[in-house]
Amino acid sequence: MDPLVLFEAFLLFVAPGPTNALLLAGGVKRHRALTLLTAQACGYGVAAACWFSLRPWMPPGASETLKLIAALWLGALGLRLLLSTKIRSPREGGGISVLTTSAINPKAFIYCLAIVPTDSGPRSLAIYWIVLLLVTLATGSVWVLLGRRLGDDGSLADRVAGAALIAFALLLVRPLMIQFTAT
């Protein structure tokens, strides 16, 4: 495996994004780190398995539909975080939000279709899948630990994470809005 692939994957997954915003907020609110990191790994693992298996059959235009679905989810989740007045406890689904957001996160799409070499065989894809899980575990831990260091009551973290998620949703639909208004 090319070390450059590891470096690119680390940079991709450590960058701020929707899943990392939720991990940061979960760390601030003292959610169980293991639950959040497991949910993140499961979400990215499912997404990668799907992308790797669908690579040969991706029809044109499929990525736009997927971006729209992801943008709707991120927007709804962002609004929920922005408008919440009550701090959610770990029992109320922090892991579910992280799992779902990781599963539809465009970073998995980028990793599987742009970073992993297109000529990779089944065994290589299995190795890249494991690498994805390890890299996201490492980068997710960084965000949870950062959240723990911030340590407010969680309301500010919810609002910052909510605003970040809405911003990411708007970035995802921006090209679609430009296309729509041009026609």
PDB file of C-alpha atoms in Angstrom:
ATOM      1  CA  MET A   1       0.000   0.000   0.000  1.00  0.00           C
ATOM      2  CA  ASP A   2       1.250   3.428  -0.948  1.00  0.00           C
ATOM      3  CA  PRO A   3       1.943   5.607   2.150  1.00  0.00           C
ATOM      4  CA  LEU A   4       0.538   8.554   0.208  1.00  0.00           C
ATOM      5  CA  VAL A   5      -2.888   6.869   0.281  1.00  0.00           C
ATOM      6  CA  LEU A   6      -2.703   6.708   4.083  1.00  0.00           C
ATOM      7  CA  PHE A   7      -1.709  10.359   4.293  1.00  0.00           C
ATOM      8  CA  GLU A   8      -4.484  11.439   1.906  1.00  0.00           C
ATOM      9  CA  ALA A   9      -7.033   9.381   3.838  1.00  0.00           C
ATOM     10  CA  PHE A  10      -5.896  10.862   7.155  1.00  0.00           C
ATOM     11  CA  LEU A  11      -6.152  14.414   5.801  1.00  0.00           C
ATOM     12  CA  LEU A  12      -9.577  13.715   4.319  1.00  0.00           C
ATOM     13  CA  PHE A  13     -11.061  12.268   7.496  1.00  0.00           C
ATOM     14  CA  VAL A  14      -9.420  14.616  10.020  1.00  0.00           C
ATOM     15  CA  ALA A  15     -10.737  17.683   8.156  1.00  0.00           C
ATOM     16  CA  PRO A  16     -13.790  19.351   9.685  1.00  0.00           C
ATOM     17  CA  GLY A  17     -16.995  17.873   8.389  1.00  0.00           C
ATOM     18  CA  PRO A  18     -20.454  16.772   9.468  1.00  0.00           C
ATOM     19  CA  THR A  19     -19.405  13.600  11.294  1.00  0.00           C
ATOM     20  CA  ASN A  20     -16.538  15.371  13.034  1.00  0.00           C
ATOM     21  CA  ALA A  21     -18.890  18.160  14.130  1.00  0.00           C
ATOM     22  CA  LEU A  22     -21.121  15.551  15.791  1.00  0.00           C
ATOM     23  CA  LEU A  23     -18.109  13.840  17.402  1.00  0.00           C
ATOM     24  CA  LEU A  24     -16.919  17.192  18.749  1.00  0.00           C
ATOM     25  CA  ALA A  25     -20.363  17.967  20.176  1.00  0.00           C
ATOM     26  CA  GLY A  26     -20.569  14.463  21.643  1.00  0.00           C
ATOM     27  CA  GLY A  27     -17.181  14.919  23.284  1.00  0.00           C
ATOM     28  CA  VAL A  28     -18.248  18.237  24.803  1.00  0.00           C
ATOM     29  CA  LYS A  29     -21.413  16.634  26.214  1.00  0.00           C
ATOM     30  CA  ARG A  30     -19.442  13.653  27.553  1.00  0.00           C
ATOM     31  CA  HIS A  31     -21.194  11.078  25.382  1.00  0.00           C
ATOM     32  CA  ARG A  32     -19.594   7.665  25.540  1.00  0.00           C
ATOM     33  CA  ALA A  33     -16.618   7.938  23.221  1.00  0.00           C
ATOM     34  CA  LEU A  34     -16.667   4.235  22.396  1.00  0.00           C
ATOM     35  CA  THR A  35     -20.306   4.430  21.299  1.00  0.00           C
ATOM     36  CA  LEU A  36     -19.650   7.442  19.068  1.00  0.00           C
ATOM     37  CA  LEU A  37     -16.495   5.977  17.529  1.00  0.00           C
ATOM     38  CA  THR A  38     -18.174   2.615  16.934  1.00  0.00           C
ATOM     39  CA  ALA A  39     -21.107   4.363  15.269  1.00  0.00           C
ATOM     40  CA  GLN A  40     -18.690   6.331  13.098  1.00  0.00           C
ATOM     41  CA  ALA A  41     -16.769   3.199  12.077  1.00  0.00           C
ATOM     42  CA  CYS A  42     -19.988   1.326  11.296  1.00  0.00           C
ATOM     43  CA  GLY A  43     -21.346   4.202   9.204  1.00  0.00           C
ATOM     44  CA  TYR A  44     -18.156   4.637   7.201  1.00  0.00           C
ATOM     45  CA  GLY A  45     -17.701   0.857   6.969  1.00  0.00           C
ATOM     46  CA  VAL A  46     -21.183   0.361   5.500  1.00  0.00           C
ATOM     47  CA  ALA A  47     -20.722   3.292   3.118  1.00  0.00           C
ATOM     48  CA  ALA A  48     -17.337   2.008   1.930  1.00  0.00           C
ATOM     49  CA  ALA A  49     -18.663  -1.513   1.401  1.00  0.00           C
ATOM     50  CA  CYS A  50     -21.477  -0.090  -0.725  1.00  0.00           C
ATOM     51  CA  TRP A  51     -19.220   2.233  -2.735  1.00  0.00           C
ATOM     52  CA  PHE A  52     -16.636  -0.473  -3.351  1.00  0.00           C
ATOM     53  CA  SER A  53     -19.273  -2.912  -4.549  1.00  0.00           C
ATOM     54  CA  LEU A  54     -21.061  -0.311  -6.686  1.00  0.00           C
ATOM     55  CA  ARG A  55     -17.972   1.219  -8.311  1.00  0.00           C
ATOM     56  CA  PRO A  56     -18.350  -0.649 -11.606  1.00  0.00           C
ATOM     57  CA  TRP A  57     -22.043   0.191 -12.024  1.00  0.00           C
ATOM     58  CA  MET A  58     -22.295   3.865 -11.028  1.00  0.00           C
ATOM     59  CA  PRO A  59     -24.645   5.520 -13.548  1.00  0.00           C
ATOM     60  CA  PRO A  60     -24.117   9.132 -14.563  1.00  0.00           C
ATOM     61  CA  GLY A  61     -26.026  11.511 -12.322  1.00  0.00           C
ATOM     62  CA  ALA A  62     -26.096   9.164  -9.341  1.00  0.00           C
ATOM     63  CA  SER A  63     -23.707  11.328  -7.354  1.00  0.00           C
ATOM     64  CA  GLU A  64     -26.030  14.362  -7.669  1.00  0.00           C
ATOM     65  CA  THR A  65     -28.936  12.383  -6.234  1.00  0.00           C
ATOM     66  CA  LEU A  66     -26.763  11.132  -3.397  1.00  0.00           C
ATOM     67  CA  LYS A  67     -25.547  14.679  -2.694  1.00  0.00           C
ATOM     68  CA  LEU A  68     -29.152  15.899  -2.481  1.00  0.00           C
ATOM     69  CA  ILE A  69     -30.090  13.140  -0.020  1.00  0.00           C
ATOM     70  CA  ALA A  70     -27.000  13.880   2.082  1.00  0.00           C
ATOM     71  CA  ALA A  71     -27.745  17.625   2.020  1.00  0.00           C
ATOM     72  CA  LEU A  72     -31.330  17.062   3.200  1.00  0.00           C
ATOM     73  CA  TRP A  73     -30.122  14.893   6.091  1.00  0.00           C
ATOM     74  CA  LEU A  74     -27.410  17.357   7.105  1.00  0.00           C
ATOM     75  CA  GLY A  75     -29.808  20.303   6.912  1.00  0.00           C
ATOM     76  CA  ALA A  76     -32.421  18.558   9.059  1.00  0.00           C
ATOM     77  CA  LEU A  77     -29.828  17.462  11.607  1.00  0.00           C
ATOM     78  CA  GLY A  78     -28.287  20.950  11.654  1.00  0.00           C
ATOM     79  CA  LEU A  79     -31.643  22.607  12.257  1.00  0.00           C
ATOM     80  CA  ARG A  80     -32.410  20.146  15.041  1.00  0.00           C
ATOM     81  CA  LEU A  81     -29.116  20.998  16.755  1.00  0.00           C
ATOM     82  CA  LEU A  82     -29.537  24.752  16.245  1.00  0.00           C
ATOM     83  CA  LEU A  83     -33.064  24.803  17.618  1.00  0.00           C
ATOM     84  CA  SER A  84     -32.554  22.419  20.527  1.00  0.00           C
ATOM     85  CA  THR A  85     -32.768  23.915  23.977  1.00  0.00           C
ATOM     86  CA  LYS A  86     -32.182  20.708  25.886  1.00  0.00           C
ATOM     87  CA  ILE A  87     -28.875  18.841  26.013  1.00  0.00           C
ATOM     88  CA  ARG A  88     -29.397  15.318  24.778  1.00  0.00           C
ATOM     89  CA  SER A  89     -28.115  12.472  26.860  1.00  0.00           C
ATOM     90  CA  PRO A  90     -26.170   9.599  25.266  1.00  0.00           C
ATOM     91  CA  ARG A  91     -29.201   7.297  25.586  1.00  0.00           C
ATOM     92  CA  GLU A  92     -31.195   9.503  23.219  1.00  0.00           C
ATOM     93  CA  GLY A  93     -29.408   8.609  20.009  1.00  0.00           C
ATOM     94  CA  GLY A  94     -26.084  10.442  19.669  1.00  0.00           C
ATOM     95  CA  GLY A  95     -24.691   7.247  18.165  1.00  0.00           C
ATOM     96  CA  ILE A  96     -27.565   6.956  15.680  1.00  0.00           C
ATOM     97  CA  SER A  97     -26.915  10.478  14.363  1.00  0.00           C
ATOM     98  CA  VAL A  98     -23.181   9.754  14.014  1.00  0.00           C
ATOM     99  CA  LEU A  99     -23.871   6.414  12.286  1.00  0.00           C
ATOM    100  CA  THR A 100     -26.304   7.896   9.768  1.00  0.00           C
ATOM    101  CA  THR A 101     -24.178  10.968   9.086  1.00  0.00           C
ATOM    102  CA  SER A 102     -21.060   8.827   8.557  1.00  0.00           C
ATOM    103  CA  ALA A 103     -22.930   6.478   6.222  1.00  0.00           C
ATOM    104  CA  ILE A 104     -23.978   9.319   3.910  1.00  0.00           C
ATOM    105  CA  ASN A 105     -20.882  11.454   4.379  1.00  0.00           C
ATOM    106  CA  PRO A 106     -19.314  12.413   1.036  1.00  0.00           C
ATOM    107  CA  LYS A 107     -15.879  11.647   2.520  1.00  0.00           C
ATOM    108  CA  ALA A 108     -16.580   7.911   2.158  1.00  0.00           C
ATOM    109  CA  PHE A 109     -17.485   8.492  -1.489  1.00  0.00           C
ATOM    110  CA  ILE A 110     -14.278  10.486  -2.070  1.00  0.00           C
ATOM    111  CA  TYR A 111     -12.130   7.871  -0.336  1.00  0.00           C
ATOM    112  CA  CYS A 112     -13.608   4.920  -2.219  1.00  0.00           C
ATOM    113  CA  LEU A 113     -13.835   6.461  -5.659  1.00  0.00           C
ATOM    114  CA  ALA A 114     -10.980   8.982  -5.716  1.00  0.00           C
ATOM    115  CA  ILE A 115      -8.244   7.929  -3.269  1.00  0.00           C
ATOM    116  CA  VAL A 116      -8.350   4.139  -3.566  1.00  0.00           C
ATOM    117  CA  PRO A 117      -6.751   3.136  -6.879  1.00  0.00           C
ATOM    118  CA  THR A 118      -9.333   2.125  -9.471  1.00  0.00           C
ATOM    119  CA  ASP A 119      -7.408  -0.993 -10.461  1.00  0.00           C
ATOM    120  CA  SER A 120      -7.585  -2.481  -6.938  1.00  0.00           C
ATOM    121  CA  GLY A 121      -8.718  -6.084  -6.784  1.00  0.00           C
ATOM    122  CA  PRO A 122     -11.022  -7.630  -4.170  1.00  0.00           C
ATOM    123  CA  ARG A 123      -8.204  -8.395  -1.696  1.00  0.00           C
ATOM    124  CA  SER A 124      -6.802  -4.888  -2.007  1.00  0.00           C
ATOM    125  CA  LEU A 125     -10.269  -3.402  -1.511  1.00  0.00           C
ATOM    126  CA  ALA A 126     -10.608  -5.399   1.713  1.00  0.00           C
ATOM    127  CA  ILE A 127      -7.320  -3.927   2.933  1.00  0.00           C
ATOM    128  CA  TYR A 128      -8.432  -0.411   1.965  1.00  0.00           C
ATOM    129  CA  TRP A 129     -11.703  -1.001   3.841  1.00  0.00           C
ATOM    130  CA  ILE A 130      -9.774  -1.931   7.008  1.00  0.00           C
ATOM    131  CA  VAL A 131      -7.515   1.087   6.525  1.00  0.00           C
ATOM    132  CA  LEU A 132     -10.627   3.271   6.309  1.00  0.00           C
ATOM    133  CA  LEU A 133     -11.873   1.920   9.638  1.00  0.00           C
ATOM    134  CA  LEU A 134      -8.514   2.484  11.346  1.00  0.00           C
ATOM    135  CA  VAL A 135      -8.048   5.978   9.933  1.00  0.00           C
ATOM    136  CA  THR A 136     -11.566   7.056  10.918  1.00  0.00           C
ATOM    137  CA  LEU A 137     -11.033   5.637  14.403  1.00  0.00           C
ATOM    138  CA  ALA A 138      -7.867   7.715  14.779  1.00  0.00           C
ATOM    139  CA  THR A 139      -9.330  10.920  13.346  1.00  0.00           C
ATOM    140  CA  GLY A 140     -12.635  10.524  15.175  1.00  0.00           C
ATOM    141  CA  SER A 141     -10.760  10.126  18.449  1.00  0.00           C
ATOM    142  CA  VAL A 142      -9.060  13.459  17.801  1.00  0.00           C
ATOM    143  CA  TRP A 143     -12.439  15.197  17.507  1.00  0.00           C
ATOM    144  CA  VAL A 144     -13.969  13.495  20.567  1.00  0.00           C
ATOM    145  CA  LEU A 145     -10.903  14.389  22.647  1.00  0.00           C
ATOM    146  CA  LEU A 146     -11.019  17.967  21.380  1.00  0.00           C
ATOM    147  CA  GLY A 147     -14.660  18.150  22.442  1.00  0.00           C
ATOM    148  CA  ARG A 148     -13.783  16.838  25.891  1.00  0.00           C
ATOM    149  CA  ARG A 149     -11.158  19.568  26.234  1.00  0.00           C
ATOM    150  CA  LEU A 150     -13.667  22.304  25.356  1.00  0.00           C
ATOM    151  CA  GLY A 151     -16.054  21.172  28.090  1.00  0.00           C
ATOM    152  CA  ASP A 152     -18.996  23.594  28.174  1.00  0.00           C
ATOM    153  CA  ASP A 153     -22.565  22.478  28.899  1.00  0.00           C
ATOM    154  CA  GLY A 154     -23.075  21.336  25.322  1.00  0.00           C
ATOM    155  CA  SER A 155     -25.468  24.026  24.096  1.00  0.00           C
ATOM    156  CA  LEU A 156     -22.743  26.016  22.334  1.00  0.00           C
ATOM    157  CA  ALA A 157     -21.346  22.820  20.794  1.00  0.00           C
ATOM    158  CA  ASP A 158     -24.834  21.929  19.498  1.00  0.00           C
ATOM    159  CA  ARG A 159     -25.237  25.326  17.887  1.00  0.00           C
ATOM    160  CA  VAL A 160     -21.765  25.332  16.321  1.00  0.00           C
ATOM    161  CA  ALA A 161     -22.232  21.772  15.067  1.00  0.00           C
ATOM    162  CA  GLY A 162     -25.715  22.661  13.771  1.00  0.00           C
ATOM    163  CA  ALA A 163     -24.418  25.687  11.873  1.00  0.00           C
ATOM    164  CA  ALA A 164     -21.554  23.606  10.442  1.00  0.00           C
ATOM    165  CA  LEU A 165     -23.950  20.887   9.264  1.00  0.00           C
ATOM    166  CA  ILE A 166     -26.207  23.433   7.538  1.00  0.00           C
ATOM    167  CA  ALA A 167     -23.154  24.995   5.876  1.00  0.00           C
ATOM    168  CA  PHE A 168     -22.049  21.581   4.593  1.00  0.00           C
ATOM    169  CA  ALA A 169     -25.573  20.901   3.307  1.00  0.00           C
ATOM    170  CA  LEU A 170     -25.570  24.187   1.398  1.00  0.00           C
ATOM    171  CA  LEU A 171     -22.138  23.423  -0.060  1.00  0.00           C
ATOM    172  CA  LEU A 172     -23.420  20.066  -1.281  1.00  0.00           C
ATOM    173  CA  VAL A 173     -26.467  21.529  -3.054  1.00  0.00           C
ATOM    174  CA  ARG A 174     -24.722  24.636  -4.406  1.00  0.00           C
ATOM    175  CA  PRO A 175     -23.705  22.988  -7.710  1.00  0.00           C
ATOM    176  CA  LEU A 176     -27.213  21.569  -8.062  1.00  0.00           C
ATOM    177  CA  MET A 177     -28.763  25.020  -7.462  1.00  0.00           C
ATOM    178  CA  ILE A 178     -26.450  26.575 -10.070  1.00  0.00           C
ATOM    179  CA  GLN A 179     -27.462  23.881 -12.571  1.00  0.00           C
ATOM    180  CA  PHE A 180     -31.160  24.377 -11.761  1.00  0.00           C
ATOM    181  CA  THR A 181     -31.067  28.173 -12.111  1.00  0.00           C
ATOM    182  CA  ALA A 182     -29.075  27.975 -15.354  1.00  0.00           C
ATOM    183  CA  THR A 183     -31.857  26.010 -17.063  1.00  0.00           C
TER     184      THR A 183
END
